[in-house]
Amino acid sequence: MTTLNGFLPQPRAERLREALIATTAFVLFLLGSVVRGDESLTAPPIAAYLLAVVSCAALPLRHRAPLPVMVVTTLCSVLAMVADLMLTPLVVVPAMITAYTIAVRAERRTATTVLLISAALLMAAGLVLQPLSWSTVTRTCSTVIFPLVAAVLGHSAQNRRAYLAAMEERALRAEESRESEARRRVAEERVRIARELHDLVAHEITLANAQATVAAHFFDSRPEQARTSLRQLVETTRQALDELRATVGLLRQSGDRAQPAEPAPGLAQLPTLIESFRRTGLTVSVHEEGPAGTLPPGLDLTAYRIIQEALTNVTKHAGIGRARVGLVWTRDLVTLTITDDGPGDHTIPGPSAGSGGYGLIGMRERAAAVGGRLVAGRRPEGGFRVVAELPRPARETIRSSAAADRERQTGATTSGRSTANGGRPVAEPLPSGEAPDDAARRGDVA
């Protein structure tokens, strides 16, 4: 539907609309005060024209000064009633229009007060200042009802506008909330991808660096061992490229054409992980205590990545030394403890630690994401310790110790299994004198 505002500039269209309203009100005012041809006329006909002109000329000002315009239109209607010029309620049309504007624009209390005063004046003019008769009563009541109906319609329009404004505000807040949630999820996904890539690249590159270091060290004195290290280096870099290619491929897939991904690593792959570090010359022993259980995929991946990152840091900072991995299984927790003895006494240098990075930060974030906690710091006797406590779900099914032994009996997992009645506990707390999260030893671990 085409509107007038679409063709005319807004100020001109508004002036034309106000002129049309005033002209219509003027005509209706005159129709409501037709002069009767009898002796009851108490004022000349020119009075009707004067009252109509004054009342309708004030209408265009009602948006800027609604209360003064309401006073003018009400007084003109009262004078028309007193002068016996009001034969029909059409005389109060200007007052009706102003009453509607006040009901729409003014506060409810102010509008109600003004409209009640206007109605009282009209009622007094019709019943007190004129001879009381049945026709006078009906004409006065109908005259008062017209502005009140206009006021009710104005209040309804005001409520409708307020409702639409509230709905629009709610929609804007919902849109902002959705955008904020989307940004938060994107940021979380970026952190997750960065953490996965860091763990993947740091592990493989650290192993490759260690193998290259061993090969370079024994290149002249023990060429056979150097060749073995180089063959391991080729395999390590190939695996790193394959995993990077698979990860990038998953990121490039669209949601509709996503292909099944390989299962995420977990503690079931712990023997393979330990063996990869042993091939670099790091001596790793694994101790378990308590009945192992099946962890949910997310928790299983978290435990695996924490052990992987901690051993990667040992390789980077302790060189060819000794490390211990401890797993303590209880009903509510699985506690991981990774310790090392510090730089070994071997002549082979360890990989450069660099300037530090996000290793400890990533491990803490992983532990916190599953409701656990992680602390790390120096050991008084030398070396470094990482302890992570990860909660186990209540619905988890606990497997027997024998089943856990069979699952990990590849030879890489146990070089001395702790028992409840003998041996030092694996998940020992950090000593009180030990500085947690000591970045001086690790450079905040890359």
XYZ file of C-alpha atoms in Angstrom:
446
model
C 0.000 0.000 0.000
C 1.382 3.399 -1.006
C 1.398 6.086 1.679
C 1.567 9.835 1.386
C 4.886 9.848 3.250
C 6.435 7.916 0.415
C 5.907 10.826 -2.022
C 6.400 13.929 0.127
C 9.223 15.004 2.400
C 8.340 14.292 5.990
C 7.836 17.922 7.180
C 5.543 18.756 4.248
C 3.600 15.528 4.610
C 3.140 16.195 8.306
C 1.884 19.731 7.664
C -0.560 18.450 5.060
C -1.834 15.799 7.460
C -2.371 18.339 10.244
C -4.195 20.679 7.854
C -6.452 17.827 6.772
C -7.243 16.953 10.396
C -7.991 20.577 11.297
C -10.238 21.044 8.243
C -12.176 17.872 9.013
C -12.618 18.925 12.645
C -13.806 22.376 11.523
C -16.463 20.888 9.247
C -17.658 18.474 11.937
C -17.782 21.278 14.515
C -20.054 23.311 12.255
C -22.228 20.290 11.518
C -22.657 19.781 15.235
C -23.802 23.366 15.741
C -26.363 23.855 12.988
C -28.567 26.830 13.800
C -32.134 25.878 14.577
C -34.927 28.047 13.310
C -36.708 28.653 16.605
C -36.586 31.103 19.477
C -34.218 29.108 21.639
C -31.186 30.510 19.878
C -29.165 32.634 22.333
C -26.203 33.585 20.164
C -25.720 34.680 16.571
C -24.514 32.050 14.020
C -21.185 33.815 13.646
C -20.254 32.531 17.120
C -20.181 28.942 15.849
C -17.705 29.901 13.151
C -15.512 31.765 15.607
C -15.449 28.874 18.077
C -14.748 26.385 15.296
C -11.881 28.471 13.924
C -10.252 28.944 17.338
C -10.676 25.320 18.353
C -9.442 23.825 15.099
C -6.598 26.311 14.583
C -5.044 25.071 17.828
C -5.010 21.414 16.739
C -1.702 21.502 14.792
C 0.016 22.626 18.017
C -1.194 19.688 20.108
C 2.016 17.658 19.647
C 4.215 20.443 21.011
C 1.792 21.841 23.632
C -0.930 19.254 24.282
C -2.167 20.666 27.605
C -2.786 24.263 26.385
C -4.506 22.924 23.270
C -6.700 20.711 25.472
C -7.701 23.779 27.485
C -8.584 25.731 24.318
C -10.624 22.940 22.708
C -12.463 22.166 25.948
C -13.354 25.816 26.539
C -14.629 26.159 22.959
C -16.839 23.108 23.468
C -18.109 24.496 26.798
C -18.929 27.869 25.207
C -20.759 26.112 22.385
C -22.845 24.213 24.925
C -23.562 27.343 26.987
C -24.505 29.293 23.842
C -26.810 26.429 22.858
C -24.841 25.900 19.650
C -24.211 22.213 20.318
C -26.977 20.214 18.724
C -24.842 17.028 18.359
C -21.626 15.764 20.044
C -19.694 16.600 16.850
C -18.889 19.942 18.470
C -16.376 18.175 20.759
C -14.415 16.586 17.873
C -11.409 18.949 18.399
C -11.414 18.039 22.098
C -11.599 14.331 21.167
C -8.548 14.623 18.904
C -6.577 16.430 21.602
C -7.660 13.906 24.244
C -6.351 11.076 22.069
C -3.004 12.853 21.610
C -2.632 13.448 25.355
C -3.478 9.815 26.141
C -0.832 8.638 23.668
C 1.966 11.044 24.578
C 1.552 12.061 28.213
C 2.115 10.026 31.346
C -0.881 8.031 32.451
C -1.460 10.022 35.657
C -1.191 13.400 33.916
C -3.443 12.327 31.054
C -6.072 10.925 33.432
C -6.141 14.124 35.512
C -6.493 16.411 32.481
C -9.206 14.280 30.891
C -11.241 14.078 34.105
C -11.116 17.870 34.493
C -12.194 18.316 30.869
C -15.070 15.857 31.335
C -16.160 17.652 34.518
C -16.242 21.009 32.716
C -18.309 19.594 29.871
C -20.683 17.935 32.324
C -21.101 21.154 34.311
C -21.727 23.171 31.153
C -24.405 20.768 30.017
C -26.236 20.108 33.293
C -25.664 23.193 35.442
C -25.555 26.098 33.039
C -28.491 24.893 30.947
C -32.113 24.117 31.814
C -32.337 20.560 33.068
C -34.292 18.260 30.772
C -34.074 14.723 29.493
C -32.704 15.836 26.131
C -30.095 17.963 27.884
C -28.973 15.008 30.016
C -28.658 12.621 27.065
C -26.893 15.188 24.912
C -24.455 16.077 27.721
C -23.660 12.446 28.559
C -23.009 11.595 24.927
C -20.823 14.671 24.631
C -18.695 13.633 27.639
C -18.438 10.020 26.468
C -16.851 10.945 23.134
C -13.593 12.421 24.578
C -13.406 9.582 27.118
C -13.638 6.988 24.345
C -10.897 8.822 22.468
C -8.774 8.782 25.639
C -9.293 5.026 26.053
C -8.221 4.474 22.458
C -5.174 6.653 23.079
C -4.212 4.621 26.151
C -4.547 1.439 24.116
C -2.300 2.878 21.418
C 0.226 3.917 24.056
C 0.231 0.418 25.561
C 0.637 -1.074 22.118
C 3.597 1.166 21.367
C 5.191 0.336 24.711
C 4.668 -3.370 24.064
C 6.217 -3.157 20.602
C 9.143 -1.146 21.968
C 9.684 -3.736 24.701
C 9.531 -6.567 22.162
C 12.005 -4.757 19.926
C 14.331 -4.171 22.871
C 14.025 -7.811 23.867
C 14.787 -8.902 20.315
C 17.845 -6.639 20.219
C 19.069 -8.029 23.541
C 18.468 -11.574 22.315
C 20.382 -10.839 19.118
C 23.242 -9.324 21.097
C 23.185 -12.334 23.412
C 23.299 -14.713 20.447
C 26.174 -12.789 18.897
C 28.019 -12.746 22.213
C 27.441 -16.469 22.652
C 28.626 -17.106 19.103
C 31.773 -15.056 19.715
C 32.376 -16.916 22.971
C 32.004 -20.279 21.277
C 34.294 -19.232 18.440
C 36.906 -18.105 20.965
C 36.599 -21.352 22.902
C 36.902 -23.355 19.699
C 39.993 -21.388 18.694
C 41.569 -22.102 22.078
C 40.668 -25.777 21.780
C 42.128 -26.052 18.265
C 45.247 -24.149 19.319
C 45.654 -26.448 22.315
C 45.282 -29.579 20.192
C 47.719 -28.307 17.571
C 50.182 -27.269 20.260
C 50.092 -30.677 21.935
C 50.398 -32.463 18.615
C 53.177 -30.331 17.145
C 55.111 -29.897 20.399
C 55.165 -33.652 21.017
C 56.210 -34.718 17.532
C 58.706 -31.907 16.981
C 60.277 -32.455 20.392
C 60.735 -36.150 19.625
C 62.174 -35.308 16.220
C 64.536 -32.787 17.793
C 65.696 -35.302 20.383
C 66.253 -38.000 17.760
C 68.182 -35.588 15.555
C 70.293 -34.562 18.554
C 71.141 -38.199 19.319
C 71.998 -38.868 15.669
C 74.269 -35.830 15.495
C 76.000 -36.772 18.752
C 76.777 -40.366 17.708
C 77.326 -39.651 14.009
C 81.107 -40.201 14.218
C 81.561 -42.389 17.274
C 78.595 -44.763 16.900
C 77.287 -44.523 13.342
C 74.912 -47.481 13.736
C 73.060 -45.821 16.598
C 73.046 -42.590 14.626
C 71.432 -44.379 11.680
C 68.840 -45.891 14.029
C 68.008 -42.433 15.361
C 67.705 -41.085 11.833
C 65.314 -43.892 10.865
C 63.251 -43.081 13.951
C 63.375 -39.416 12.960
C 61.944 -40.248 9.539
C 59.091 -42.198 11.151
C 58.418 -39.446 13.679
C 58.237 -36.711 11.051
C 56.016 -38.889 8.874
C 53.605 -39.402 11.754
C 53.661 -35.682 12.506
C 52.803 -34.838 8.902
C 50.021 -37.431 8.821
C 48.463 -36.102 12.032
C 48.745 -32.500 10.883
C 47.213 -33.397 7.529
C 44.338 -35.207 9.256
C 43.757 -32.303 11.642
C 43.763 -29.693 8.883
C 41.470 -31.912 6.812
C 38.936 -32.036 9.626
C 39.057 -28.260 9.991
C 38.455 -27.758 6.265
C 35.432 -30.058 6.110
C 31.997 -28.490 5.983
C 29.368 -29.523 8.479
C 27.285 -31.306 5.813
C 30.138 -33.315 4.319
C 32.086 -34.110 7.457
C 33.636 -37.538 7.351
C 34.146 -39.767 10.380
C 37.336 -38.936 12.223
C 39.735 -41.374 13.794
C 39.154 -42.038 17.499
C 40.838 -39.535 19.781
C 43.846 -40.888 21.667
C 43.426 -42.012 25.254
C 45.116 -43.994 27.990
C 44.778 -47.116 25.849
C 47.526 -45.606 23.669
C 49.731 -44.851 26.686
C 52.182 -47.737 25.959
C 52.803 -46.387 22.441
C 53.306 -42.884 23.818
C 55.777 -44.086 26.455
C 57.701 -46.104 23.888
C 58.037 -43.057 21.610
C 59.764 -41.164 24.421
C 61.963 -44.120 25.283
C 63.252 -44.176 21.719
C 64.682 -40.691 22.285
C 66.776 -41.972 25.200
C 64.452 -40.865 28.011
C 64.015 -43.520 30.700
C 60.310 -43.672 31.562
C 58.691 -45.889 34.178
C 54.948 -46.228 34.699
C 53.266 -47.072 37.989
C 49.565 -47.658 38.566
C 47.622 -48.028 41.777
C 44.005 -48.984 42.266
C 41.433 -50.522 39.932
C 41.482 -48.797 36.562
C 38.233 -47.897 34.839
C 36.822 -46.818 31.504
C 36.931 -43.041 31.210
C 34.623 -40.959 29.000
C 36.291 -39.906 25.717
C 36.825 -36.291 26.777
C 38.350 -37.218 30.122
C 40.410 -39.987 28.529
C 41.830 -37.532 25.977
C 42.587 -35.005 28.737
C 44.556 -37.553 30.760
C 46.492 -38.634 27.675
C 47.340 -35.076 26.621
C 48.505 -34.084 30.111
C 50.893 -37.041 30.268
C 52.052 -36.334 26.714
C 52.724 -32.648 27.389
C 54.462 -33.320 30.707
C 56.806 -35.897 29.136
C 57.415 -33.557 26.208
C 58.530 -30.910 28.689
C 60.804 -33.433 30.410
C 62.431 -34.226 27.067
C 62.878 -30.540 26.263
C 64.201 -29.389 29.622
C 65.730 -32.434 31.309
C 67.292 -33.949 28.208
C 68.132 -37.641 28.464
C 67.118 -38.218 32.049
C 64.630 -40.272 33.995
C 60.890 -39.716 34.297
C 58.120 -41.463 36.165
C 54.430 -41.564 35.294
C 51.996 -42.455 38.052
C 48.278 -43.191 37.808
C 46.234 -43.603 40.985
C 42.671 -44.783 40.451
C 40.077 -44.182 43.149
C 36.316 -44.220 43.058
C 35.998 -40.488 42.418
C 39.364 -39.449 40.972
C 42.142 -40.449 38.673
C 45.361 -38.758 39.760
C 48.236 -38.322 37.325
C 51.742 -37.628 38.601
C 54.641 -37.015 36.227
C 58.056 -36.392 37.791
C 61.624 -36.194 36.566
C 65.037 -36.002 38.202
C 66.218 -32.974 36.288
C 68.977 -32.865 33.673
C 70.802 -36.163 33.498
C 74.542 -36.725 33.718
C 74.788 -37.902 30.108
C 76.935 -36.117 27.608
C 74.129 -35.760 25.069
C 72.530 -32.297 25.336
C 68.756 -32.019 25.477
C 66.718 -29.958 23.040
C 66.670 -26.223 23.563
C 63.843 -25.028 25.798
C 63.307 -21.881 23.795
C 61.651 -18.857 25.295
C 58.676 -20.566 26.835
C 55.141 -21.034 25.653
C 51.757 -22.406 26.585
C 52.369 -25.933 27.861
C 51.403 -25.439 31.498
C 48.560 -23.122 30.503
C 47.155 -25.753 28.158
C 47.423 -28.499 30.789
C 45.632 -26.362 33.374
C 42.894 -25.507 30.872
C 42.409 -29.168 30.002
C 42.150 -30.155 33.656
C 39.760 -27.306 34.454
C 37.567 -28.163 31.446
C 36.717 -31.561 32.983
C 36.313 -30.198 36.519
C 39.789 -31.099 37.734
C 42.883 -29.222 38.817
C 46.568 -29.271 38.020
C 49.583 -28.068 39.991
C 53.202 -28.058 38.917
C 56.470 -27.043 40.504
C 60.011 -27.932 41.384
C 60.916 -30.841 43.603
C 63.207 -30.101 46.564
C 65.386 -33.059 45.613
C 65.655 -31.781 42.040
C 63.576 -32.074 38.949
C 59.981 -31.127 38.299
C 56.590 -32.535 39.219
C 53.168 -32.215 37.569
C 50.119 -33.476 39.495
C 46.639 -33.523 37.939
C 43.473 -34.640 39.713
C 40.655 -35.483 37.312
C 37.169 -36.425 38.586
C 35.639 -39.677 37.418
C 31.908 -39.746 36.571
C 29.692 -41.538 39.054
C 28.218 -43.766 36.319
C 31.626 -45.092 35.294
C 32.095 -48.847 35.339
C 35.185 -49.925 37.267
C 37.235 -52.668 35.738
C 39.289 -55.106 37.723
C 42.999 -54.644 38.197
C 43.648 -57.842 36.276
C 41.775 -56.532 33.245
C 43.727 -53.292 33.414
C 46.971 -55.261 33.568
C 46.026 -57.302 30.507
C 45.158 -54.141 28.586
C 48.548 -52.598 29.289
C 50.797 -55.656 29.389
C 52.831 -54.574 26.346
C 55.788 -54.060 28.669
C 55.810 -50.291 28.380
C 53.388 -49.612 31.149
C 54.773 -51.247 34.262
C 58.303 -51.408 35.491
C 57.126 -51.566 39.091
C 53.428 -51.452 39.976
C 52.692 -49.828 43.338
C 50.401 -51.690 45.705
C 48.304 -50.569 48.607
C 50.565 -52.240 51.215
C 53.972 -51.448 49.830
C 55.988 -48.881 47.937
C 55.815 -45.115 47.942
C 52.480 -43.657 46.769
C 52.677 -42.334 43.260
C 50.433 -39.277 43.565
C 52.287 -37.628 46.418
C 51.315 -34.003 47.142
C 53.686 -31.161 46.480
C 55.886 -30.449 49.494
C 55.053 -27.296 51.379
C 58.370 -25.721 50.512
C 57.982 -26.342 46.809
C 57.012 -23.423 44.585
C 54.025 -24.440 42.441
C 53.938 -23.428 38.810
C 57.634 -22.573 38.909
C 58.328 -21.038 35.521
C 62.009 -20.513 36.200
C 62.622 -24.258 35.789
C 60.427 -24.639 32.746
C 60.204 -21.182 31.175
C 56.399 -21.697 31.477
C 56.863 -24.668 29.214
C 56.400 -24.359 25.495
